[in-house]
mmCIF file of N, CA, C and O and ligand atoms in Angstrom:
data_model
loop_
_atom_site.group_PDB
_atom_site.id
_atom_site.type_symbol
_atom_site.label_atom_id
_atom_site.label_comp_id
_atom_site.label_asym_id
_atom_site.label_seq_id
_atom_site.Cartn_x
_atom_site.Cartn_y
_atom_site.Cartn_z
ATOM 1 N N UNK A 1 -4.033 26.812 -9.867
ATOM 2 C CA UNK A 1 -3.445 26.203 -9.770
ATOM 3 C C UNK A 1 -3.758 24.711 -9.396
ATOM 4 O O UNK A 1 -4.733 24.613 -8.822
ATOM 5 N N UNK A 2 -3.476 23.799 -10.096
ATOM 6 C CA UNK A 2 -3.568 22.372 -10.057
ATOM 7 C C UNK A 2 -3.407 21.484 -8.593
ATOM 8 O O UNK A 2 -2.263 21.763 -8.335
ATOM 9 N N UNK A 3 -4.458 20.675 -7.939
ATOM 10 C CA UNK A 3 -3.633 20.192 -6.865
ATOM 11 C C UNK A 3 -3.415 18.880 -7.358
ATOM 12 O O UNK A 3 -4.161 17.923 -8.189
ATOM 13 N N UNK A 4 -2.152 18.388 -7.010
ATOM 14 C CA UNK A 4 -1.774 17.384 -7.725
ATOM 15 C C UNK A 4 -1.467 16.263 -6.227
ATOM 16 O O UNK A 4 -1.118 16.703 -5.064
ATOM 17 N N UNK A 5 -1.940 14.972 -6.325
ATOM 18 C CA UNK A 5 -1.665 14.038 -5.453
ATOM 19 C C UNK A 5 -0.177 13.225 -5.851
ATOM 20 O O UNK A 5 -0.058 12.643 -6.509
ATOM 21 N N UNK A 6 0.642 13.397 -4.862
ATOM 22 C CA UNK A 6 1.838 12.622 -5.040
ATOM 23 C C UNK A 6 1.639 11.276 -4.475
ATOM 24 O O UNK A 6 1.587 11.250 -3.478
ATOM 25 N N UNK A 7 1.891 10.249 -5.322
ATOM 26 C CA UNK A 7 2.048 9.114 -4.963
ATOM 27 C C UNK A 7 3.222 7.966 -5.580
ATOM 28 O O UNK A 7 3.634 8.334 -6.481
ATOM 29 N N UNK A 8 3.692 7.073 -4.660
ATOM 30 C CA UNK A 8 4.816 6.730 -4.553
ATOM 31 C C UNK A 8 4.702 4.878 -4.738
ATOM 32 O O UNK A 8 3.848 4.739 -4.171
ATOM 33 N N UNK A 9 4.937 4.443 -5.912
ATOM 34 C CA UNK A 9 4.549 3.005 -6.318
ATOM 35 C C UNK A 9 5.569 2.399 -5.038
ATOM 36 O O UNK A 9 6.858 2.684 -4.866
ATOM 37 N N UNK A 10 5.167 1.316 -4.506
ATOM 38 C CA UNK A 10 6.011 0.861 -3.634
ATOM 39 C C UNK A 10 5.311 -0.778 -3.452
ATOM 40 O O UNK A 10 4.625 -1.077 -4.359
ATOM 41 N N UNK A 11 6.209 -1.546 -2.984
ATOM 42 C CA UNK A 11 5.660 -2.919 -2.409
ATOM 43 C C UNK A 11 5.822 -3.245 -0.688
ATOM 44 O O UNK A 11 6.501 -2.447 -0.354
ATOM 45 N N UNK A 12 4.556 -3.805 -0.662
ATOM 46 C CA UNK A 12 4.411 -3.646 0.739
ATOM 47 C C UNK A 12 4.367 -5.411 1.035
ATOM 48 O O UNK A 12 3.930 -6.253 0.261
ATOM 49 N N UNK A 13 4.429 -6.050 2.307
ATOM 50 C CA UNK A 13 4.701 -7.551 2.415
ATOM 51 C C UNK A 13 3.473 -7.323 3.839
ATOM 52 O O UNK A 13 3.215 -6.632 4.643
ATOM 53 N N UNK A 14 2.615 -8.444 3.361
ATOM 54 C CA UNK A 14 1.103 -8.663 4.350
ATOM 55 C C UNK A 14 1.884 -9.412 5.557
ATOM 56 O O UNK A 14 2.703 -10.193 5.513
ATOM 57 N N UNK A 15 1.598 -8.841 6.622
ATOM 58 C CA UNK A 15 1.985 -9.428 7.706
ATOM 59 C C UNK A 15 1.244 -10.760 8.437
ATOM 60 O O UNK A 15 1.930 -11.600 8.716
ATOM 61 N N UNK A 16 0.255 -11.111 7.690
ATOM 62 C CA UNK A 16 -0.769 -12.128 7.808
ATOM 63 C C UNK A 16 0.090 -13.295 7.388
ATOM 64 O O UNK A 16 0.165 -14.442 7.796
ATOM 65 N N UNK A 17 -0.039 -13.101 5.817
ATOM 66 C CA UNK A 17 0.556 -14.079 5.015
ATOM 67 C C UNK A 17 1.948 -14.156 4.303
ATOM 68 O O UNK A 17 2.154 -15.370 3.736
ATOM 69 N N UNK A 18 2.411 -12.912 4.393
ATOM 70 C CA UNK A 18 3.810 -12.784 3.794
ATOM 71 C C UNK A 18 3.349 -12.445 2.550
ATOM 72 O O UNK A 18 4.831 -12.079 1.818
ATOM 73 N N UNK A 19 2.334 -12.237 1.616
ATOM 74 C CA UNK A 19 2.378 -12.011 0.285
ATOM 75 C C UNK A 19 2.786 -10.396 0.207
ATOM 76 O O UNK A 19 2.774 -9.685 0.899
ATOM 77 N N UNK A 20 3.367 -10.348 -0.909
ATOM 78 C CA UNK A 20 4.128 -9.202 -1.205
ATOM 79 C C UNK A 20 2.952 -8.509 -2.226
ATOM 80 O O UNK A 20 2.665 -9.357 -3.281
ATOM 81 N N UNK A 21 2.717 -7.323 -1.892
ATOM 82 C CA UNK A 21 1.500 -6.771 -2.935
ATOM 83 C C UNK A 21 2.248 -5.017 -3.350
ATOM 84 O O UNK A 21 2.739 -4.722 -2.503
ATOM 85 N N UNK A 22 2.061 -5.096 -4.714
ATOM 86 C CA UNK A 22 2.180 -3.726 -4.944
ATOM 87 C C UNK A 22 1.119 -2.866 -4.536
ATOM 88 O O UNK A 22 -0.078 -3.063 -4.329
ATOM 89 N N UNK A 23 1.798 -1.729 -4.297
ATOM 90 C CA UNK A 23 1.035 -0.473 -3.474
ATOM 91 C C UNK A 23 1.505 0.761 -3.817
ATOM 92 O O UNK A 23 2.389 0.827 -4.416
ATOM 93 N N UNK A 24 0.630 1.771 -3.535
ATOM 94 C CA UNK A 24 0.840 2.949 -3.543
ATOM 95 C C UNK A 24 0.930 3.940 -2.442
ATOM 96 O O UNK A 24 0.288 3.492 -1.507
ATOM 97 N N UNK A 25 1.795 4.635 -2.009
ATOM 98 C CA UNK A 25 1.824 5.385 -0.714
ATOM 99 C C UNK A 25 1.678 6.860 -0.893
ATOM 100 O O UNK A 25 1.955 7.417 -2.219
ATOM 101 N N UNK A 26 0.471 7.636 -0.548
ATOM 102 C CA UNK A 26 0.150 8.787 -0.819
ATOM 103 C C UNK A 26 1.277 9.723 0.334
ATOM 104 O O UNK A 26 2.060 9.404 0.996
ATOM 105 N N UNK A 27 0.825 11.145 -0.051
ATOM 106 C CA UNK A 27 1.729 11.807 0.469
ATOM 107 C C UNK A 27 1.751 11.858 2.136
ATOM 108 O O UNK A 27 2.717 12.510 2.641
ATOM 109 N N UNK A 28 0.681 11.356 2.547
ATOM 110 C CA UNK A 28 1.034 11.180 4.006
ATOM 111 C C UNK A 28 1.525 9.707 4.447
ATOM 112 O O UNK A 28 1.427 9.321 5.601
ATOM 113 N N UNK A 29 1.807 8.911 3.519
ATOM 114 C CA UNK A 29 2.487 7.946 3.811
ATOM 115 C C UNK A 29 1.840 6.589 4.093
ATOM 116 O O UNK A 29 1.935 5.433 4.666
ATOM 117 N N UNK A 30 0.081 6.963 3.664
ATOM 118 C CA UNK A 30 -0.891 5.851 3.814
ATOM 119 C C UNK A 30 -0.514 4.882 2.775
ATOM 120 O O UNK A 30 -0.431 5.056 1.439
ATOM 121 N N UNK A 31 -0.767 3.566 2.874
ATOM 122 C CA UNK A 31 -0.605 2.858 2.075
ATOM 123 C C UNK A 31 -1.990 2.393 1.335
ATOM 124 O O UNK A 31 -3.203 2.070 2.064
ATOM 125 N N UNK A 32 -2.013 2.228 0.053
ATOM 126 C CA UNK A 32 -2.983 2.001 -0.796
ATOM 127 C C UNK A 32 -2.675 1.047 -1.731
ATOM 128 O O UNK A 32 -1.845 1.125 -2.468
ATOM 129 N N UNK A 33 -3.497 -0.457 -1.380
ATOM 130 C CA UNK A 33 -3.136 -1.262 -2.307
ATOM 131 C C UNK A 33 -3.725 -0.956 -4.079
ATOM 132 O O UNK A 33 -4.601 -0.753 -4.068
ATOM 133 N N UNK A 34 -2.849 -1.644 -4.868
ATOM 134 C CA UNK A 34 -3.329 -1.631 -6.316
ATOM 135 C C UNK A 34 -3.739 -2.806 -6.602
ATOM 136 O O UNK A 34 -3.431 -3.867 -6.565
ATOM 137 N N UNK A 35 -4.892 -2.662 -7.334
ATOM 138 C CA UNK A 35 -5.706 -3.933 -7.864
ATOM 139 C C UNK A 35 -6.512 -4.758 -6.884
ATOM 140 O O UNK A 35 -7.300 -5.504 -7.307
ATOM 141 N N UNK A 36 -6.470 -4.026 -5.555
ATOM 142 C CA UNK A 36 -7.384 -4.816 -4.748
ATOM 143 C C UNK A 36 -8.514 -3.716 -3.802
ATOM 144 O O UNK A 36 -8.074 -2.606 -4.163
ATOM 145 N N UNK A 37 -9.101 -4.363 -2.952
ATOM 146 C CA UNK A 37 -9.410 -3.564 -2.057
ATOM 147 C C UNK A 37 -8.409 -3.162 -0.954
ATOM 148 O O UNK A 37 -7.116 -3.480 -1.183
ATOM 149 N N UNK A 38 -8.660 -2.726 0.100
ATOM 150 C CA UNK A 38 -7.776 -2.254 1.187
ATOM 151 C C UNK A 38 -7.547 -3.478 1.865
ATOM 152 O O UNK A 38 -6.855 -3.143 3.103
ATOM 153 N N UNK A 39 -7.542 -4.611 1.373
ATOM 154 C CA UNK A 39 -7.218 -5.781 2.392
ATOM 155 C C UNK A 39 -6.356 -6.815 1.349
ATOM 156 O O UNK A 39 -6.741 -6.755 0.391
ATOM 157 N N UNK A 40 -5.622 -7.544 2.096
ATOM 158 C CA UNK A 40 -4.749 -8.828 1.480
ATOM 159 C C UNK A 40 -5.952 -9.610 1.023
ATOM 160 O O UNK A 40 -7.021 -9.840 1.447
ATOM 161 N N UNK A 41 -5.666 -10.979 -0.003
ATOM 162 C CA UNK A 41 -6.550 -11.802 -0.120
ATOM 163 C C UNK A 41 -6.756 -12.640 1.193
ATOM 164 O O UNK A 41 -7.807 -13.306 0.979
ATOM 165 N N UNK A 42 -5.758 -12.824 2.261
ATOM 166 C CA UNK A 42 -6.148 -13.540 3.010
ATOM 167 C C UNK A 42 -6.790 -12.795 4.455
ATOM 168 O O UNK A 42 -7.134 -13.098 5.101
ATOM 169 N N UNK A 43 -7.012 -11.555 3.903
ATOM 170 C CA UNK A 43 -8.017 -10.731 5.035
ATOM 171 C C UNK A 43 -7.349 -9.712 5.511
ATOM 172 O O UNK A 43 -7.603 -8.980 6.512
ATOM 173 N N UNK A 44 -5.619 -9.895 5.751
ATOM 174 C CA UNK A 44 -4.959 -9.220 6.495
ATOM 175 C C UNK A 44 -5.006 -7.494 5.847
ATOM 176 O O UNK A 44 -5.275 -7.502 5.027
ATOM 177 N N UNK A 45 -4.699 -6.721 7.011
ATOM 178 C CA UNK A 45 -4.832 -5.172 6.741
ATOM 179 C C UNK A 45 -3.748 -4.802 7.200
ATOM 180 O O UNK A 45 -3.602 -3.562 7.496
ATOM 181 N N UNK A 46 -2.718 -5.496 7.862
ATOM 182 C CA UNK A 46 -1.552 -4.806 8.737
ATOM 183 C C UNK A 46 -0.447 -5.062 7.309
ATOM 184 O O UNK A 46 -0.176 -6.311 6.776
ATOM 185 N N UNK A 47 0.369 -4.255 7.075
ATOM 186 C CA UNK A 47 1.298 -4.240 6.019
ATOM 187 C C UNK A 47 2.549 -3.424 6.362
ATOM 188 O O UNK A 47 2.577 -2.472 7.233
ATOM 189 N N UNK A 48 3.596 -4.158 5.909
ATOM 190 C CA UNK A 48 4.929 -3.531 5.965
ATOM 191 C C UNK A 48 5.557 -3.286 4.543
ATOM 192 O O UNK A 48 5.788 -3.822 3.969
ATOM 193 N N UNK A 49 6.244 -1.866 4.523
ATOM 194 C CA UNK A 49 6.649 -1.470 3.441
ATOM 195 C C UNK A 49 8.159 -1.900 3.336
ATOM 196 O O UNK A 49 8.694 -2.254 4.357
ATOM 197 N N UNK A 50 8.534 -2.596 2.334
ATOM 198 C CA UNK A 50 9.481 -3.255 1.857
ATOM 199 C C UNK A 50 10.911 -2.108 1.688
ATOM 200 O O UNK A 50 12.047 -2.414 1.726
ATOM 201 N N UNK A 51 9.980 -1.163 0.857
ATOM 202 C CA UNK A 51 11.232 -0.162 0.417
ATOM 203 C C UNK A 51 10.368 1.112 0.376
ATOM 204 O O UNK A 51 9.118 0.964 -0.093
HETATM 205 ZN ZN1 LIG B 1 -2.098 -11.764 3.471
#
C-alpha cells in the first residue's frame, strides 16, 4: 500500500505583520508555508489559519 500524505491548502495570516501567506496543512494540522522557508518575510513564525 502506498503511503499518502494528505495536505490541505490553506491561507494563513502572519501574527507579526499581518501578511497572508499560502500554506499547506499536513494531517497533523501543522502549517507548512509554500514557496518560502518556515517563516514569514518579516521573520515571524506565528501564524493563524484563516480557514
Ligand atoms: Zn510576517
